[in-house]
């Protein structure tokens, strides 16, 4: 009852009753309501992504019920079940890991509620559990990181390059695909050796812990490159390196992914070598798909935003080199 009141409150506060139309249980028109299950608030990327979805829902005139799962899959499953109970028009969710969603998504399908995945993908043997995916091509991001490393090794004539990888949340799409893409890009080149891969869960605090552990294990002279699956972990590692008197981006090459402002500023200041872009601004595209779906139009199954990479081998004074 309290939650039903909360939904009504969201609709009233956003001034949406009678706006873009969905149907209530009696078949009358009412504002379209989107249920959004966000996975957490682990990084600046995630916070920007949440903001993007909220702003886009407002812009499109949709009611938004948002639940933040604080990195817990069970909480996401509960949130999706509550969206089904409220009979929202569309469920949007960013799955923390790829597996374990079949039952709850089957329930959504049985209730006739379409699901749009945002940012992360699921792995399932069943085809019809989601209608569309909007998010990065994480494999291509990993490839971009590897391609930068090859260019840099060529430019500097490096012969044996020892790489330590700080990976994201195990079993998540960006972790899996950034790892695969990077490995595929450097595969077969005898200059490169991945000496370690440890998980920092996409968290800055864990990035610090990972870097500390790596330095303890290999010493500053035993690591040539750190490849981090996101900026938050890299910024944590950067704190450790600088505290230890290691000159970042010179003594150890640093390659990261995301493009948050603090990382891009560090890149421009010569404290990182490469930041592969991953945009958090996915909200507008998601809400466009919600609108089209509710208008009965066909929508694309997969939408990837355009992305690139910012690196010390390129012109960093270009005004397009900016963070979020
Ligand atoms: O899924 C996108 C990734 O999740 C971002 O790279 C990272 O910063 C976030 O936590």
Short mmCIF file of N, CA and C in Angstrom, two decimals, residues 214-274:
data_model
loop_
_atom_site.label_atom_id
_atom_site.label_comp_id
_atom_site.label_asym_id
_atom_site.label_seq_id
_atom_site.Cartn_x
_atom_site.Cartn_y
_atom_site.Cartn_z
N UNK A 214 49.43 -5.54 -5.90
CA UNK A 214 50.28 -5.79 -7.08
C UNK A 214 51.71 -5.31 -6.83
N UNK A 215 51.83 -4.13 -6.19
CA UNK A 215 53.19 -3.61 -5.92
C UNK A 215 53.91 -4.51 -4.92
N UNK A 216 53.14 -5.01 -3.95
CA UNK A 216 53.77 -5.89 -2.96
C UNK A 216 54.27 -7.17 -3.66
N UNK A 217 53.48 -7.67 -4.59
CA UNK A 217 53.81 -8.95 -5.25
C UNK A 217 54.94 -8.83 -6.28
N UNK A 218 54.90 -7.75 -7.08
CA UNK A 218 55.86 -7.67 -8.20
C UNK A 218 56.91 -6.58 -8.02
N UNK A 219 56.65 -5.63 -7.11
CA UNK A 219 57.55 -4.48 -7.00
C UNK A 219 57.32 -3.54 -8.16
N UNK A 220 57.70 -2.25 -8.00
CA UNK A 220 57.44 -1.27 -9.08
C UNK A 220 58.17 -1.62 -10.37
N UNK A 221 59.27 -2.37 -10.27
CA UNK A 221 60.01 -2.71 -11.50
C UNK A 221 59.48 -3.96 -12.19
N UNK A 222 58.51 -4.62 -11.56
CA UNK A 222 58.00 -5.86 -12.14
C UNK A 222 56.72 -5.68 -12.95
N UNK A 223 56.25 -4.44 -13.03
CA UNK A 223 55.00 -4.18 -13.79
C UNK A 223 55.28 -3.05 -14.79
N UNK A 224 54.95 -3.30 -16.05
CA UNK A 224 55.14 -2.25 -17.06
C UNK A 224 53.84 -1.50 -17.37
N UNK A 225 52.72 -2.23 -17.27
CA UNK A 225 51.43 -1.63 -17.65
C UNK A 225 50.36 -2.05 -16.65
N UNK A 226 49.50 -1.10 -16.26
CA UNK A 226 48.27 -1.48 -15.56
C UNK A 226 47.11 -1.17 -16.50
N UNK A 227 46.31 -2.20 -16.76
CA UNK A 227 45.09 -2.03 -17.55
C UNK A 227 43.91 -2.17 -16.59
N UNK A 228 43.15 -1.09 -16.41
CA UNK A 228 42.03 -1.11 -15.47
C UNK A 228 40.72 -1.08 -16.24
N UNK A 229 39.76 -1.90 -15.81
CA UNK A 229 38.46 -1.95 -16.49
C UNK A 229 37.60 -0.73 -16.24
N UNK A 230 37.99 0.14 -15.29
CA UNK A 230 37.28 1.44 -15.21
C UNK A 230 38.15 2.50 -14.55
N UNK A 231 37.69 3.76 -14.69
CA UNK A 231 38.45 4.89 -14.16
C UNK A 231 38.48 4.90 -12.64
N UNK A 232 37.38 4.52 -12.01
CA UNK A 232 37.36 4.59 -10.55
C UNK A 232 38.49 3.75 -9.96
N UNK A 233 38.64 2.52 -10.43
CA UNK A 233 39.73 1.67 -9.92
C UNK A 233 41.08 2.29 -10.27
N UNK A 234 41.18 2.84 -11.48
CA UNK A 234 42.46 3.43 -11.89
C UNK A 234 42.81 4.64 -11.02
N UNK A 235 41.81 5.45 -10.67
CA UNK A 235 42.10 6.62 -9.84
C UNK A 235 42.55 6.19 -8.44
N UNK A 236 41.99 5.09 -7.94
CA UNK A 236 42.45 4.54 -6.67
C UNK A 236 43.90 4.07 -6.79
N UNK A 237 44.22 3.42 -7.90
CA UNK A 237 45.59 2.93 -8.13
C UNK A 237 46.56 4.11 -8.24
N UNK A 238 46.09 5.16 -8.90
CA UNK A 238 46.93 6.35 -9.10
C UNK A 238 47.33 6.95 -7.75
N UNK A 239 46.38 7.00 -6.82
CA UNK A 239 46.69 7.50 -5.47
C UNK A 239 47.84 6.71 -4.86
N UNK A 240 47.76 5.39 -5.00
CA UNK A 240 48.80 4.53 -4.40
C UNK A 240 50.14 4.77 -5.08
N UNK A 241 50.15 4.79 -6.40
CA UNK A 241 51.42 4.97 -7.13
C UNK A 241 52.10 6.27 -6.71
N UNK A 242 51.29 7.35 -6.66
CA UNK A 242 51.89 8.65 -6.34
C UNK A 242 52.38 8.69 -4.89
N UNK A 243 51.64 8.05 -4.02
CA UNK A 243 52.08 7.97 -2.61
C UNK A 243 53.40 7.24 -2.49
N UNK A 244 53.59 6.24 -3.36
CA UNK A 244 54.81 5.43 -3.31
C UNK A 244 55.98 6.07 -4.07
N UNK A 245 55.75 7.23 -4.63
CA UNK A 245 56.82 7.92 -5.37
C UNK A 245 57.08 7.34 -6.75
N UNK A 246 56.12 6.57 -7.25
CA UNK A 246 56.24 6.01 -8.62
C UNK A 246 55.62 7.03 -9.58
N UNK A 247 56.32 7.35 -10.66
CA UNK A 247 55.80 8.39 -11.56
C UNK A 247 54.80 7.74 -12.52
N UNK A 248 53.50 8.06 -12.35
CA UNK A 248 52.48 7.40 -13.17
C UNK A 248 52.62 7.81 -14.62
N UNK A 249 52.27 6.87 -15.49
CA UNK A 249 52.30 7.09 -16.94
C UNK A 249 53.72 7.17 -17.49
N UNK A 250 54.71 7.11 -16.61
CA UNK A 250 56.11 7.09 -17.08
C UNK A 250 56.76 5.80 -16.57
N UNK A 251 56.81 5.66 -15.23
CA UNK A 251 57.39 4.42 -14.69
C UNK A 251 56.51 3.21 -15.03
N UNK A 252 55.20 3.43 -14.94
CA UNK A 252 54.24 2.37 -15.29
C UNK A 252 53.19 2.98 -16.22
N UNK A 253 52.94 2.29 -17.33
CA UNK A 253 51.95 2.78 -18.29
C UNK A 253 50.54 2.49 -17.74
N UNK A 254 49.63 3.46 -17.87
CA UNK A 254 48.30 3.31 -17.27
C UNK A 254 47.20 3.47 -18.32
N UNK A 255 46.41 2.41 -18.46
CA UNK A 255 45.33 2.40 -19.46
C UNK A 255 44.02 2.12 -18.73
N UNK A 256 43.02 2.97 -18.98
CA UNK A 256 41.77 2.85 -18.24
C UNK A 256 40.58 2.95 -19.18
N UNK A 257 39.38 2.75 -18.63
CA UNK A 257 38.16 2.84 -19.43
C UNK A 257 37.11 3.66 -18.69
N UNK A 258 36.41 4.50 -19.37
CA UNK A 258 35.22 5.26 -18.96
C UNK A 258 35.26 6.67 -19.55
N UNK A 259 36.17 7.52 -19.01
CA UNK A 259 36.21 8.91 -19.48
C UNK A 259 35.60 9.87 -18.49
N UNK A 260 35.62 9.52 -17.20
CA UNK A 260 35.11 10.49 -16.23
C UNK A 260 36.09 11.66 -16.13
N UNK A 261 35.57 12.82 -15.71
CA UNK A 261 36.35 14.05 -15.78
C UNK A 261 37.69 13.96 -15.05
N UNK A 262 37.66 13.36 -13.88
CA UNK A 262 38.90 13.28 -13.10
C UNK A 262 39.97 12.48 -13.86
N UNK A 263 39.55 11.46 -14.56
CA UNK A 263 40.51 10.64 -15.32
C UNK A 263 41.00 11.39 -16.56
N UNK A 264 40.09 12.07 -17.24
CA UNK A 264 40.49 12.81 -18.44
C UNK A 264 41.44 13.96 -18.04
N UNK A 265 41.16 14.60 -16.92
CA UNK A 265 42.08 15.65 -16.44
C UNK A 265 43.45 15.05 -16.12
N UNK A 266 43.46 13.87 -15.50
CA UNK A 266 44.73 13.21 -15.19
C UNK A 266 45.49 12.86 -16.47
N UNK A 267 44.75 12.46 -17.49
CA UNK A 267 45.37 12.15 -18.78
C UNK A 267 46.02 13.41 -19.37
N UNK A 268 45.27 14.52 -19.35
CA UNK A 268 45.80 15.77 -19.91
C UNK A 268 47.01 16.25 -19.12
N UNK A 269 47.04 15.91 -17.83
CA UNK A 269 48.17 16.33 -16.98
C UNK A 269 49.34 15.34 -17.08
N UNK A 270 49.22 14.33 -17.95
CA UNK A 270 50.32 13.37 -18.13
C UNK A 270 50.41 12.33 -17.03
N UNK A 271 49.29 12.12 -16.29
CA UNK A 271 49.32 11.14 -15.19
C UNK A 271 48.65 9.82 -15.58
N UNK A 272 48.02 9.78 -16.74
CA UNK A 272 47.50 8.53 -17.32
C UNK A 272 47.93 8.51 -18.78
N UNK A 273 47.94 7.33 -19.39
CA UNK A 273 48.34 7.25 -20.80
C UNK A 273 47.17 7.16 -21.76
N UNK A 274 46.13 6.46 -21.33
CA UNK A 274 45.01 6.27 -22.26
C UNK A 274 43.71 6.06 -21.49
#
